[in-house]
Amino acid sequence: MKKARIIGTGSYVPEKVLTNFDLEKTLDTTDEWIVARTGIHERHVAAEGEFTSDMATHAARKALEMAGVAAEEIDLIVVGTITGDFPWPATACLVQSNLGIKGCAAFDVSAACSGFLYALDAATKQIQSGAVKKALVIGAEVLTRAIDWQDRNTCVLFGDGAGAVVLEAQDGDQGVLSTHLHADGSYWELLYQPGFGSRFPASAAGLAERLPFLKMQGNEVFKVAVRSLHEVAVEALEANGLVASDIDLFIPHQANRRILEATAKRLGLTEEQVYINVDRFGNTSGASIPIALDEANRLGRIKAGDMLLFDAFGGGFTWAAAMVRW
Ligand code: ACO
């Protein structure tokens, strides 16, 4: 069976930076509280007129350029997002159009912060089946338009951005070794965006109740997140006959520094094995792993043959891991 090998990475974050000190001016919060509870110092915010598909396209172009692949060669585009340009059509279709190509399959995956890993799994299996030779897998979010800027419990956490990888069917032992996806829908109400869908269709009353904005019970999310991130990472290690010390770089979903550190500690990983950039980007949901991967790659932190472990948790609840040999 062919391997799905990552042959290019790319990322994009909007120019505008919103610091904790900026937030202090409009919210009852402090830089000290945000840093102590989350490790976040600043996040990027999409400009007016800048959409999820734009950011996804920028990231995709960079990944294609690194891979030396022309957009016309792509057989499949999968975007992990919960903040697409529209409820439909899929943001993947808009990216396809932006890239000036047509005909290849393009769809979105809705798995919140696990969206990139769910998308990576879908594209990997298409490659392994022989149906697809080259795929673009993207995580892209404009969370800052889905949060309630009056709710200090949530709005300090999130940021915007996009990351992308180009996958290619290759022989050999480099590529995605395994993916592990899970969900428990009984937790849906702990982290969700109530409006506007079929349950709460668009209405002025719904807007007044702030239904279009993300709701979260942070404490409960925190507990399940730490447990699930640990369990699925162990599952990925065991499936590949590996132990924590075999991991060259652990790239977790960048939700919150405390969650990442607790997970890394339970796994027995050292600080050097863990990539953290939540301090500069906040939680960019489905975009966080591919942004971190691209950053680490361009900084020269990853060498051929390195073992990478990706680990994510998000609304749904969903959680997932992937083991990749670079
Ligand atoms: N500034 C100052 N005070 C605040 C702020 C703020 N921004 N936000 C909340 N507080 C207050 C609360 O009102 C509360 O005050 P009270 O005790 O007077 O009621 C106090 O701080 C403590 O609140 P907690 O919610 O108990 O704080 P906690 O230590 O749990 O930290 C946090 C909150 C950071 C949200 C934490 O629970 C967390 O990280 N949870 C996981 C969230 C997460 O990662 N979600 C994303 C998952 S991925 C996805 O799918 C999107």
mmCIF file of C-alpha atoms and ligand atoms in Angstrom:
data_model
loop_
_atom_site.group_PDB
_atom_site.id
_atom_site.type_symbol
_atom_site.label_atom_id
_atom_site.label_comp_id
_atom_site.label_asym_id
_atom_site.label_seq_id
_atom_site.Cartn_x
_atom_site.Cartn_y
_atom_site.Cartn_z
ATOM 1 C CA MET A 1 0.000 0.000 0.000
ATOM 2 C CA LYS A 2 1.209 3.515 -0.798
ATOM 3 C CA LYS A 3 2.076 5.898 2.026
ATOM 4 C CA ALA A 4 0.618 9.424 2.199
ATOM 5 C CA ARG A 5 3.779 11.489 2.591
ATOM 6 C CA ILE A 6 3.775 15.166 3.566
ATOM 7 C CA ILE A 7 5.910 16.831 0.884
ATOM 8 C CA GLY A 8 5.088 20.476 1.600
ATOM 9 C CA THR A 9 3.737 22.642 4.407
ATOM 10 C CA GLY A 10 2.389 26.187 4.445
ATOM 11 C CA SER A 11 0.644 28.538 6.819
ATOM 12 C CA TYR A 12 -0.850 31.988 6.993
ATOM 13 C CA VAL A 13 -1.972 34.226 9.808
ATOM 14 C CA PRO A 14 -3.602 37.639 9.374
ATOM 15 C CA GLU A 15 -1.457 40.698 9.863
ATOM 16 C CA LYS A 16 -3.407 42.230 12.747
ATOM 17 C CA VAL A 17 -2.219 41.185 16.198
ATOM 18 C CA LEU A 18 -4.462 41.565 19.235
ATOM 19 C CA THR A 19 -2.547 41.445 22.513
ATOM 20 C CA ASN A 20 -3.861 40.747 26.005
ATOM 21 C CA PHE A 21 -3.163 44.401 26.769
ATOM 22 C CA ASP A 22 -5.483 45.378 23.902
ATOM 23 C CA LEU A 23 -8.172 43.148 25.448
ATOM 24 C CA GLU A 24 -7.707 44.797 28.858
ATOM 25 C CA LYS A 25 -9.067 48.007 27.289
ATOM 26 C CA THR A 26 -12.455 46.494 26.354
ATOM 27 C CA LEU A 27 -12.936 43.585 28.790
ATOM 28 C CA ASP A 28 -12.842 42.963 32.525
ATOM 29 C CA THR A 29 -9.638 40.924 32.225
ATOM 30 C CA THR A 30 -5.893 41.224 32.663
ATOM 31 C CA ASP A 31 -2.822 40.064 30.789
ATOM 32 C CA GLU A 32 -1.758 38.361 34.012
ATOM 33 C CA TRP A 33 -4.970 36.264 34.231
ATOM 34 C CA ILE A 34 -4.872 35.240 30.574
ATOM 35 C CA VAL A 35 -1.185 34.277 30.636
ATOM 36 C CA ALA A 36 -1.508 32.365 33.929
ATOM 37 C CA ARG A 37 -4.592 30.369 32.834
ATOM 38 C CA THR A 38 -3.810 29.854 29.154
ATOM 39 C CA GLY A 39 -0.238 30.837 28.254
ATOM 40 C CA ILE A 40 -1.644 33.079 25.504
ATOM 41 C CA HIS A 41 -0.052 36.522 25.018
ATOM 42 C CA GLU A 42 -1.522 37.511 21.642
ATOM 43 C CA ARG A 43 -3.537 36.221 18.705
ATOM 44 C CA HIS A 44 -4.025 37.226 15.041
ATOM 45 C CA VAL A 45 -7.348 38.583 13.834
ATOM 46 C CA ALA A 46 -8.624 38.499 10.242
ATOM 47 C CA ALA A 47 -9.037 41.877 8.563
ATOM 48 C CA GLU A 48 -12.402 43.100 7.376
ATOM 49 C CA GLY A 49 -13.005 41.441 4.034
ATOM 50 C CA GLU A 50 -10.588 38.591 4.790
ATOM 51 C CA PHE A 51 -12.273 35.187 4.859
ATOM 52 C CA THR A 52 -11.465 31.610 5.844
ATOM 53 C CA SER A 53 -11.072 30.602 2.193
ATOM 54 C CA ASP A 54 -8.550 33.429 1.616
ATOM 55 C CA MET A 55 -6.373 32.301 4.492
ATOM 56 C CA ALA A 56 -6.713 28.642 3.472
ATOM 57 C CA THR A 57 -5.669 29.558 -0.076
ATOM 58 C CA HIS A 58 -2.583 31.488 1.116
ATOM 59 C CA ALA A 59 -1.502 28.496 3.238
ATOM 60 C CA ALA A 60 -2.209 26.064 0.393
ATOM 61 C CA ARG A 61 -0.138 28.100 -2.096
ATOM 62 C CA LYS A 62 2.840 28.077 0.270
ATOM 63 C CA ALA A 63 2.532 24.317 0.797
ATOM 64 C CA LEU A 64 2.286 23.732 -2.971
ATOM 65 C CA GLU A 65 5.332 25.934 -3.543
ATOM 66 C CA MET A 66 7.404 24.027 -0.989
ATOM 67 C CA ALA A 67 6.263 20.713 -2.484
ATOM 68 C CA GLY A 68 7.039 21.888 -6.032
ATOM 69 C CA VAL A 69 3.552 20.782 -7.039
ATOM 70 C CA ALA A 70 1.285 22.716 -9.417
ATOM 71 C CA ALA A 71 -2.313 23.271 -8.276
ATOM 72 C CA GLU A 72 -3.479 21.378 -11.401
ATOM 73 C CA GLU A 73 -1.841 18.197 -10.043
ATOM 74 C CA ILE A 74 -4.076 18.103 -6.943
ATOM 75 C CA ASP A 75 -6.724 15.327 -6.945
ATOM 76 C CA LEU A 76 -8.410 16.146 -3.626
ATOM 77 C CA ILE A 77 -8.858 19.127 -1.299
ATOM 78 C CA VAL A 78 -10.056 18.585 2.268
ATOM 79 C CA VAL A 79 -10.509 21.512 4.658
ATOM 80 C CA GLY A 80 -11.007 21.029 8.401
ATOM 81 C CA THR A 81 -13.001 24.035 9.568
ATOM 82 C CA ILE A 82 -15.920 25.072 11.771
ATOM 83 C CA THR A 83 -15.824 28.684 10.599
ATOM 84 C CA GLY A 84 -16.062 28.367 6.824
ATOM 85 C CA ASP A 85 -17.018 31.315 4.641
ATOM 86 C CA PHE A 86 -20.607 30.000 4.451
ATOM 87 C CA PRO A 87 -22.649 27.144 5.978
ATOM 88 C CA TRP A 88 -22.306 25.837 2.414
ATOM 89 C CA PRO A 89 -20.813 25.475 -0.145
ATOM 90 C CA ALA A 90 -17.730 23.923 1.385
ATOM 91 C CA THR A 91 -14.746 26.197 1.922
ATOM 92 C CA ALA A 92 -12.723 23.519 0.082
ATOM 93 C CA CYS A 93 -14.693 24.387 -3.078
ATOM 94 C CA LEU A 94 -13.847 28.080 -2.642
ATOM 95 C CA VAL A 95 -10.168 27.210 -2.193
ATOM 96 C CA GLN A 96 -10.321 25.136 -5.368
ATOM 97 C CA SER A 97 -11.784 28.098 -7.218
ATOM 98 C CA ASN A 98 -9.170 30.482 -5.764
ATOM 99 C CA LEU A 99 -6.430 28.126 -6.943
ATOM 100 C CA GLY A 100 -7.897 28.281 -10.439
ATOM 101 C CA ILE A 101 -8.496 24.538 -10.730
ATOM 102 C CA LYS A 102 -11.623 22.438 -11.237
ATOM 103 C CA GLY A 103 -12.770 18.859 -11.315
ATOM 104 C CA CYS A 104 -11.002 17.382 -8.293
ATOM 105 C CA ALA A 105 -12.999 16.385 -5.206
ATOM 106 C CA ALA A 106 -13.282 19.073 -2.533
ATOM 107 C CA PHE A 107 -15.050 18.872 0.809
ATOM 108 C CA ASP A 108 -14.953 20.185 4.374
ATOM 109 C CA VAL A 109 -14.725 18.242 7.603
ATOM 110 C CA SER A 110 -16.464 19.555 10.730
ATOM 111 C CA ALA A 111 -14.653 18.211 13.776
ATOM 112 C CA ALA A 112 -13.779 21.482 15.556
ATOM 113 C CA CYS A 113 -10.205 21.481 16.870
ATOM 114 C CA SER A 114 -9.688 17.909 15.636
ATOM 115 C CA GLY A 115 -10.676 19.030 12.130
ATOM 116 C CA PHE A 116 -7.197 18.933 10.608
ATOM 117 C CA LEU A 117 -6.522 15.412 11.860
ATOM 118 C CA TYR A 118 -9.933 14.203 10.668
ATOM 119 C CA ALA A 119 -9.143 15.786 7.276
ATOM 120 C CA LEU A 120 -5.670 14.212 7.248
ATOM 121 C CA ASP A 121 -7.238 10.808 7.945
ATOM 122 C CA ALA A 122 -9.741 11.207 5.096
ATOM 123 C CA ALA A 123 -7.072 12.234 2.574
ATOM 124 C CA THR A 124 -4.614 9.572 3.753
ATOM 125 C CA LYS A 125 -7.192 6.833 3.213
ATOM 126 C CA GLN A 126 -8.002 8.163 -0.262
ATOM 127 C CA ILE A 127 -4.297 7.956 -1.076
ATOM 128 C CA GLN A 128 -3.905 4.489 0.445
ATOM 129 C CA SER A 129 -6.883 3.231 -1.594
ATOM 130 C CA GLY A 130 -5.146 4.369 -4.776
ATOM 131 C CA ALA A 131 -7.943 6.802 -5.686
ATOM 132 C CA VAL A 132 -5.828 9.912 -5.109
ATOM 133 C CA LYS A 133 -2.171 10.685 -5.873
ATOM 134 C CA LYS A 134 -1.810 14.198 -4.502
ATOM 135 C CA ALA A 135 -4.019 15.910 -1.908
ATOM 136 C CA LEU A 136 -4.189 19.251 -0.166
ATOM 137 C CA VAL A 137 -5.184 19.037 3.485
ATOM 138 C CA ILE A 138 -5.948 22.332 5.164
ATOM 139 C CA GLY A 139 -7.034 23.571 8.581
ATOM 140 C CA ALA A 140 -8.428 27.105 8.456
ATOM 141 C CA GLU A 141 -10.463 29.152 10.916
ATOM 142 C CA VAL A 142 -11.765 32.654 11.568
ATOM 143 C CA LEU A 143 -12.823 31.916 15.146
ATOM 144 C CA THR A 144 -12.793 35.609 16.010
ATOM 145 C CA ARG A 145 -16.085 35.950 14.109
ATOM 146 C CA ALA A 146 -17.712 33.076 16.010
ATOM 147 C CA ILE A 147 -16.934 34.272 19.522
ATOM 148 C CA ASP A 148 -18.763 36.667 21.786
ATOM 149 C CA TRP A 149 -16.430 39.593 22.390
ATOM 150 C CA GLN A 150 -18.449 40.401 25.546
ATOM 151 C CA ASP A 151 -17.742 36.954 27.057
ATOM 152 C CA ARG A 152 -14.367 37.055 28.802
ATOM 153 C CA ASN A 153 -14.582 33.308 29.505
ATOM 154 C CA THR A 154 -14.114 32.506 25.845
ATOM 155 C CA CYS A 155 -13.054 35.470 23.705
ATOM 156 C CA VAL A 156 -9.547 35.689 25.154
ATOM 157 C CA LEU A 157 -8.754 32.160 23.959
ATOM 158 C CA PHE A 158 -9.146 32.194 20.186
ATOM 159 C CA GLY A 159 -7.370 33.476 17.076
ATOM 160 C CA ASP A 160 -7.452 33.188 13.282
ATOM 161 C CA GLY A 161 -5.166 31.418 10.813
ATOM 162 C CA ALA A 162 -4.670 28.586 8.372
ATOM 163 C CA GLY A 163 -2.199 25.789 7.768
ATOM 164 C CA ALA A 164 -1.876 23.320 4.913
ATOM 165 C CA VAL A 165 0.030 20.238 3.818
ATOM 166 C CA VAL A 166 0.478 18.579 0.444
ATOM 167 C CA LEU A 167 0.243 14.791 0.610
ATOM 168 C CA GLU A 168 1.652 12.584 -2.106
ATOM 169 C CA ALA A 169 1.273 8.825 -2.657
ATOM 170 C CA GLN A 170 4.750 7.349 -2.281
ATOM 171 C CA ASP A 171 6.432 4.002 -1.754
ATOM 172 C CA GLY A 172 8.777 3.657 1.195
ATOM 173 C CA ASP A 173 8.430 4.121 4.926
ATOM 174 C CA GLN A 174 7.957 7.900 5.168
ATOM 175 C CA GLY A 175 4.490 9.388 5.581
ATOM 176 C CA VAL A 176 1.387 9.005 7.722
ATOM 177 C CA LEU A 177 1.846 5.757 9.672
ATOM 178 C CA SER A 178 -1.499 5.761 11.467
ATOM 179 C CA THR A 179 -4.474 7.930 12.341
ATOM 180 C CA HIS A 180 -6.800 7.487 15.309
ATOM 181 C CA LEU A 181 -10.167 9.259 15.412
ATOM 182 C CA HIS A 182 -12.732 9.354 18.224
ATOM 183 C CA ALA A 183 -15.857 11.243 19.242
ATOM 184 C CA ASP A 184 -18.364 11.308 22.077
ATOM 185 C CA GLY A 185 -21.421 13.279 21.035
ATOM 186 C CA SER A 186 -22.962 13.152 24.514
ATOM 187 C CA TYR A 187 -20.699 16.088 25.380
ATOM 188 C CA TRP A 188 -21.924 18.331 22.540
ATOM 189 C CA GLU A 189 -23.415 20.972 24.828
ATOM 190 C CA LEU A 190 -20.147 21.690 26.656
ATOM 191 C CA LEU A 191 -18.593 23.356 23.603
ATOM 192 C CA TYR A 192 -20.726 24.477 20.683
ATOM 193 C CA GLN A 193 -22.079 27.288 18.546
ATOM 194 C CA PRO A 194 -25.888 27.235 18.964
ATOM 195 C CA GLY A 195 -26.979 29.455 16.047
ATOM 196 C CA PHE A 196 -27.842 29.649 13.312
ATOM 197 C CA GLY A 197 -28.609 26.143 12.040
ATOM 198 C CA SER A 198 -31.734 24.012 11.813
ATOM 199 C CA ARG A 199 -32.215 23.966 15.588
ATOM 200 C CA PHE A 200 -32.058 27.730 15.956
ATOM 201 C CA PRO A 201 -32.700 29.278 12.535
ATOM 202 C CA ALA A 202 -31.728 32.907 12.036
ATOM 203 C CA SER A 203 -33.882 35.322 14.038
ATOM 204 C CA ALA A 204 -33.526 38.703 15.697
ATOM 205 C CA ALA A 205 -34.399 37.090 19.061
ATOM 206 C CA GLY A 206 -31.628 34.522 18.581
ATOM 207 C CA LEU A 207 -29.180 37.288 17.806
ATOM 208 C CA ALA A 208 -30.229 39.156 20.954
ATOM 209 C CA GLU A 209 -29.593 35.925 22.915
ATOM 210 C CA ARG A 210 -26.158 35.788 21.245
ATOM 211 C CA LEU A 211 -26.831 32.354 19.777
ATOM 212 C CA PRO A 212 -24.396 32.716 16.837
ATOM 213 C CA PHE A 213 -21.490 32.738 19.276
ATOM 214 C CA LEU A 214 -19.443 29.899 20.760
ATOM 215 C CA LYS A 215 -20.499 28.645 24.220
ATOM 216 C CA MET A 216 -18.128 26.706 26.421
ATOM 217 C CA GLN A 217 -17.994 25.206 29.892
ATOM 218 C CA GLY A 218 -14.240 25.636 30.196
ATOM 219 C CA ASN A 219 -13.623 23.586 33.345
ATOM 220 C CA GLU A 220 -15.438 20.531 32.036
ATOM 221 C CA VAL A 221 -13.747 20.824 28.626
ATOM 222 C CA PHE A 222 -10.374 21.034 30.318
ATOM 223 C CA LYS A 223 -10.834 17.769 32.247
ATOM 224 C CA VAL A 224 -12.030 15.674 29.307
ATOM 225 C CA ALA A 225 -9.419 17.268 27.009
ATOM 226 C CA VAL A 226 -6.451 16.251 29.164
ATOM 227 C CA ARG A 227 -7.773 12.682 29.549
ATOM 228 C CA SER A 228 -8.642 12.210 25.875
ATOM 229 C CA LEU A 229 -5.443 13.773 24.500
ATOM 230 C CA HIS A 230 -3.466 11.370 26.673
ATOM 231 C CA GLU A 231 -5.486 8.281 25.766
ATOM 232 C CA VAL A 232 -5.375 8.816 22.013
ATOM 233 C CA ALA A 233 -1.649 9.647 22.046
ATOM 234 C CA VAL A 234 -0.971 6.386 23.911
ATOM 235 C CA GLU A 235 -3.153 4.570 21.359
ATOM 236 C CA ALA A 236 -1.027 6.002 18.530
ATOM 237 C CA LEU A 237 2.235 5.067 20.264
ATOM 238 C CA GLU A 238 1.054 1.510 20.950
ATOM 239 C CA ALA A 239 -0.306 1.025 17.431
ATOM 240 C CA ASN A 240 3.194 1.749 16.099
ATOM 241 C CA GLY A 241 5.127 -0.145 18.790
ATOM 242 C CA LEU A 242 6.676 3.097 20.045
ATOM 243 C CA VAL A 243 7.293 4.745 23.405
ATOM 244 C CA ALA A 244 7.359 8.445 24.291
ATOM 245 C CA SER A 245 11.153 8.706 23.925
ATOM 246 C CA ASP A 246 10.851 7.628 20.256
ATOM 247 C CA ILE A 247 8.960 10.849 19.432
ATOM 248 C CA ASP A 248 11.126 13.557 17.879
ATOM 249 C CA LEU A 249 8.389 16.185 17.893
ATOM 250 C CA PHE A 250 4.975 16.170 19.570
ATOM 251 C CA ILE A 251 2.662 18.725 17.922
ATOM 252 C CA PRO A 252 -0.547 19.001 19.925
ATOM 253 C CA HIS A 253 -3.554 21.150 19.144
ATOM 254 C CA GLN A 254 -2.647 24.532 20.629
ATOM 255 C CA ALA A 255 -5.613 25.047 22.966
ATOM 256 C CA ASN A 256 -4.033 26.175 26.157
ATOM 257 C CA ARG A 257 -0.502 25.872 27.517
ATOM 258 C CA ARG A 258 -1.727 24.188 30.714
ATOM 259 C CA ILE A 259 -3.539 21.467 28.729
ATOM 260 C CA LEU A 260 -0.475 20.902 26.524
ATOM 261 C CA GLU A 261 1.939 20.737 29.429
ATOM 262 C CA ALA A 262 -0.319 18.400 31.428
ATOM 263 C CA THR A 263 -0.637 16.095 28.394
ATOM 264 C CA ALA A 264 3.098 16.121 27.661
ATOM 265 C CA LYS A 265 3.921 15.405 31.303
ATOM 266 C CA ARG A 266 1.489 12.456 31.507
ATOM 267 C CA LEU A 267 3.024 11.046 28.327
ATOM 268 C CA GLY A 268 6.525 11.419 29.785
ATOM 269 C CA LEU A 269 7.719 13.805 27.053
ATOM 270 C CA THR A 270 10.501 16.329 27.670
ATOM 271 C CA GLU A 271 10.087 20.046 26.937
ATOM 272 C CA GLU A 272 12.329 19.699 23.850
ATOM 273 C CA GLN A 273 9.973 17.120 22.346
ATOM 274 C CA VAL A 274 6.911 19.403 22.463
ATOM 275 C CA TYR A 275 6.126 22.221 20.022
ATOM 276 C CA ILE A 276 4.191 25.096 21.579
ATOM 277 C CA ASN A 277 3.186 28.353 19.869
ATOM 278 C CA VAL A 278 -0.168 29.021 21.569
ATOM 279 C CA ASP A 279 1.476 32.071 23.208
ATOM 280 C CA ARG A 280 1.559 33.894 19.839
ATOM 281 C CA PHE A 281 -1.530 32.555 18.056
ATOM 282 C CA GLY A 282 -4.078 31.554 20.718
ATOM 283 C CA ASN A 283 -6.380 28.656 19.899
ATOM 284 C CA THR A 284 -6.892 28.584 16.122
ATOM 285 C CA SER A 285 -8.935 25.365 16.345
ATOM 286 C CA GLY A 286 -8.554 23.219 13.210
ATOM 287 C CA ALA A 287 -5.688 25.417 11.983
ATOM 288 C CA SER A 288 -3.425 25.063 14.999
ATOM 289 C CA ILE A 289 -1.624 21.786 14.205
ATOM 290 C CA PRO A 290 -0.781 22.623 10.568
ATOM 291 C CA ILE A 291 0.348 26.145 11.558
ATOM 292 C CA ALA A 292 2.630 24.678 14.244
ATOM 293 C CA LEU A 293 3.864 21.985 11.847
ATOM 294 C CA ASP A 294 4.730 24.539 9.171
ATOM 295 C CA GLU A 295 6.464 26.785 11.683
ATOM 296 C CA ALA A 296 8.522 23.879 13.067
ATOM 297 C CA ASN A 297 9.343 22.696 9.543
ATOM 298 C CA ARG A 298 10.495 26.121 8.333
ATOM 299 C CA LEU A 299 12.557 26.589 11.508
ATOM 300 C CA GLY A 300 14.421 23.383 10.668
ATOM 301 C CA ARG A 301 13.078 21.541 13.719
ATOM 302 C CA ILE A 302 12.130 18.480 11.625
ATOM 303 C CA LYS A 303 14.559 16.162 9.777
ATOM 304 C CA ALA A 304 13.905 13.343 7.328
ATOM 305 C CA GLY A 305 13.029 10.193 9.246
ATOM 306 C CA ASP A 306 11.830 12.062 12.376
ATOM 307 C CA MET A 307 8.837 10.617 14.186
ATOM 308 C CA LEU A 308 6.057 13.163 14.686
ATOM 309 C CA LEU A 309 2.976 12.729 16.854
ATOM 310 C CA PHE A 310 -0.048 14.999 16.311
ATOM 311 C CA ASP A 311 -2.744 15.106 19.014
ATOM 312 C CA ALA A 312 -6.018 17.068 19.055
ATOM 313 C CA PHE A 313 -9.207 17.553 21.032
ATOM 314 C CA GLY A 314 -12.246 19.693 20.274
ATOM 315 C CA GLY A 315 -15.970 20.336 20.220
ATOM 316 C CA GLY A 316 -18.224 17.374 19.626
ATOM 317 C CA PHE A 317 -16.363 16.173 21.606
ATOM 318 C CA THR A 318 -13.880 14.869 19.044
ATOM 319 C CA TRP A 319 -10.303 13.796 19.593
ATOM 320 C CA ALA A 320 -7.650 12.346 17.333
ATOM 321 C CA ALA A 321 -3.984 11.539 16.883
ATOM 322 C CA ALA A 322 -1.704 10.802 13.942
ATOM 323 C CA MET A 323 1.789 9.298 13.782
ATOM 324 C CA VAL A 324 3.943 10.527 10.897
ATOM 325 C CA ARG A 325 7.444 9.521 9.822
ATOM 326 C CA TRP A 326 8.939 12.606 8.125
HETATM 327 N N1 ACO B 1 -10.226 37.402 32.784
HETATM 328 C C1 ACO B 1 -10.359 37.438 34.127
HETATM 329 N N2 ACO B 1 -11.124 36.574 34.800
HETATM 330 C C2 ACO B 1 -11.754 35.613 34.093
HETATM 331 C C3 ACO B 1 -11.651 35.528 32.706
HETATM 332 C C4 ACO B 1 -10.848 36.473 32.046
HETATM 333 N N3 ACO B 1 -10.682 36.461 30.717
HETATM 334 N N4 ACO B 1 -12.386 34.474 32.287
HETATM 335 C C5 ACO B 1 -12.933 33.930 33.377
HETATM 336 N N5 ACO B 1 -12.559 34.615 34.476
HETATM 337 C C6 ACO B 1 -12.921 34.364 35.866
HETATM 338 C C7 ACO B 1 -14.190 33.561 35.990
HETATM 339 O O1 ACO B 1 -15.326 34.397 35.870
HETATM 340 C C8 ACO B 1 -14.043 32.974 37.362
HETATM 341 O O2 ACO B 1 -14.388 33.963 38.305
HETATM 342 P P1 ACO B 1 -15.262 33.565 39.617
HETATM 343 O O3 ACO B 1 -14.418 32.562 40.353
HETATM 344 O O4 ACO B 1 -15.423 34.865 40.297
HETATM 345 O O5 ACO B 1 -16.522 32.971 39.063
HETATM 346 C C9 ACO B 1 -12.536 32.729 37.487
HETATM 347 O O6 ACO B 1 -11.929 33.560 36.485
HETATM 348 C C10 ACO B 1 -12.132 31.291 37.273
HETATM 349 O O7 ACO B 1 -12.818 30.788 36.104
HETATM 350 P P2 ACO B 1 -12.602 29.317 35.626
HETATM 351 O O8 ACO B 1 -13.486 29.108 34.429
HETATM 352 O O9 ACO B 1 -12.761 28.374 36.775
HETATM 353 O O10 ACO B 1 -11.086 29.367 35.179
HETATM 354 P P3 ACO B 1 -10.189 28.190 34.708
HETATM 355 O O11 ACO B 1 -9.011 28.087 35.583
HETATM 356 O O12 ACO B 1 -10.974 26.931 34.450
HETATM 357 O O13 ACO B 1 -9.687 28.726 33.311
HETATM 358 C C11 ACO B 1 -10.146 28.342 30.991
HETATM 359 C C12 ACO B 1 -10.624 28.966 32.293
HETATM 360 C C13 ACO B 1 -8.840 29.009 30.606
HETATM 361 C C14 ACO B 1 -11.185 28.587 29.923
HETATM 362 C C15 ACO B 1 -9.919 26.826 31.214
HETATM 363 O O14 ACO B 1 -11.054 26.236 31.788
HETATM 364 C C16 ACO B 1 -9.616 26.123 29.910
HETATM 365 O O15 ACO B 1 -8.599 26.315 29.309
HETATM 366 N N6 ACO B 1 -10.511 25.233 29.483
HETATM 367 C C17 ACO B 1 -10.345 24.506 28.230
HETATM 368 C C18 ACO B 1 -10.833 25.402 27.151
HETATM 369 C C19 ACO B 1 -10.390 24.991 25.808
HETATM 370 O O16 ACO B 1 -9.238 24.712 25.568
HETATM 371 N N7 ACO B 1 -11.329 25.015 24.916
HETATM 372 C C20 ACO B 1 -11.089 24.795 23.570
HETATM 373 C C21 ACO B 1 -11.168 23.348 23.255
HETATM 374 S S1 ACO B 1 -10.863 23.148 21.626
HETATM 375 C C22 ACO B 1 -12.220 23.526 20.608
HETATM 376 O O17 ACO B 1 -12.851 22.640 20.141
HETATM 377 C C23 ACO B 1 -12.596 24.949 20.318
#
